[in-house]
């Protein structure tokens, strides 16, 4: 009897020891037993490009063009699941180990700066209280277009039909069309003359508006070093350090000249980031640069090689949820 008691004591002592070592570990990462972690250990960085309003479009076999409906569904999912949309500063702090983030955090990014981002992504992001970073191709940014009224009037004249009073009223209204964040389809109406089957880029005025919205941060996707021509794969990577530094500076100067804020963050063209290119980008003062390596980012991730998850078309809810885990 005495021996058994001794064994029981020993058993409880071991149990206490195990509890002593395990509980603090558990409490460190969970808010309560069985609950989800309180803080993020890794963060998905989503990468979108152009959005189209229909299936069967000419980018059907492009792995990075998703439909507006898919994008809207994904943003609704993020909101419903309680995802916290990061700013680039919060994300940067997290990578450096200086900032704790909610367990479900996400950084949403777009590459190239397509007009579809303004007409479709922006109102959808706003509706679901999401934020995004848009990496723009500086040299492709369009000058502010002539007033829509003028172009429509010309078109009507060309068709030989005089604009009725009602048409004029409609045109006047669309001339000042801004994304409307109320109603089920609001903000999803393309402006007159805009065709998302034509790959169009945003104007300086649209970028200015996005930057002022508080939802969108603009960042660097090169001024004029994105082209795939001439066996592009190596074109950017073979650019001289001086060339890369000058290209960064040109983009910054153009934004500064227009008083449009530009974040000190860079997305490598097509994700290519050979060592020399990384060093040149760093030499130009960039402290945060994004690749297309498929993984989540975590504290300690090289800030000049931040992985991103390209959102490809045709994801169902389950596969989108997996993508958010880095798969
Ligand atoms: Zn690009």
XYZ file of N, CA and C in Angstrom, residues 100 113 157 252:
12
model
N 3.084 42.972 -33.163
C 2.225 41.787 -33.104
C 0.947 42.099 -33.877
N -1.188 48.229 -61.762
C -1.975 49.465 -61.725
C -3.039 49.558 -62.813
N -22.123 62.699 -81.911
C -22.082 63.503 -83.128
C -21.705 62.629 -84.318
N 9.829 57.959 -58.078
C 9.646 58.796 -56.880
C 9.479 60.264 -57.251
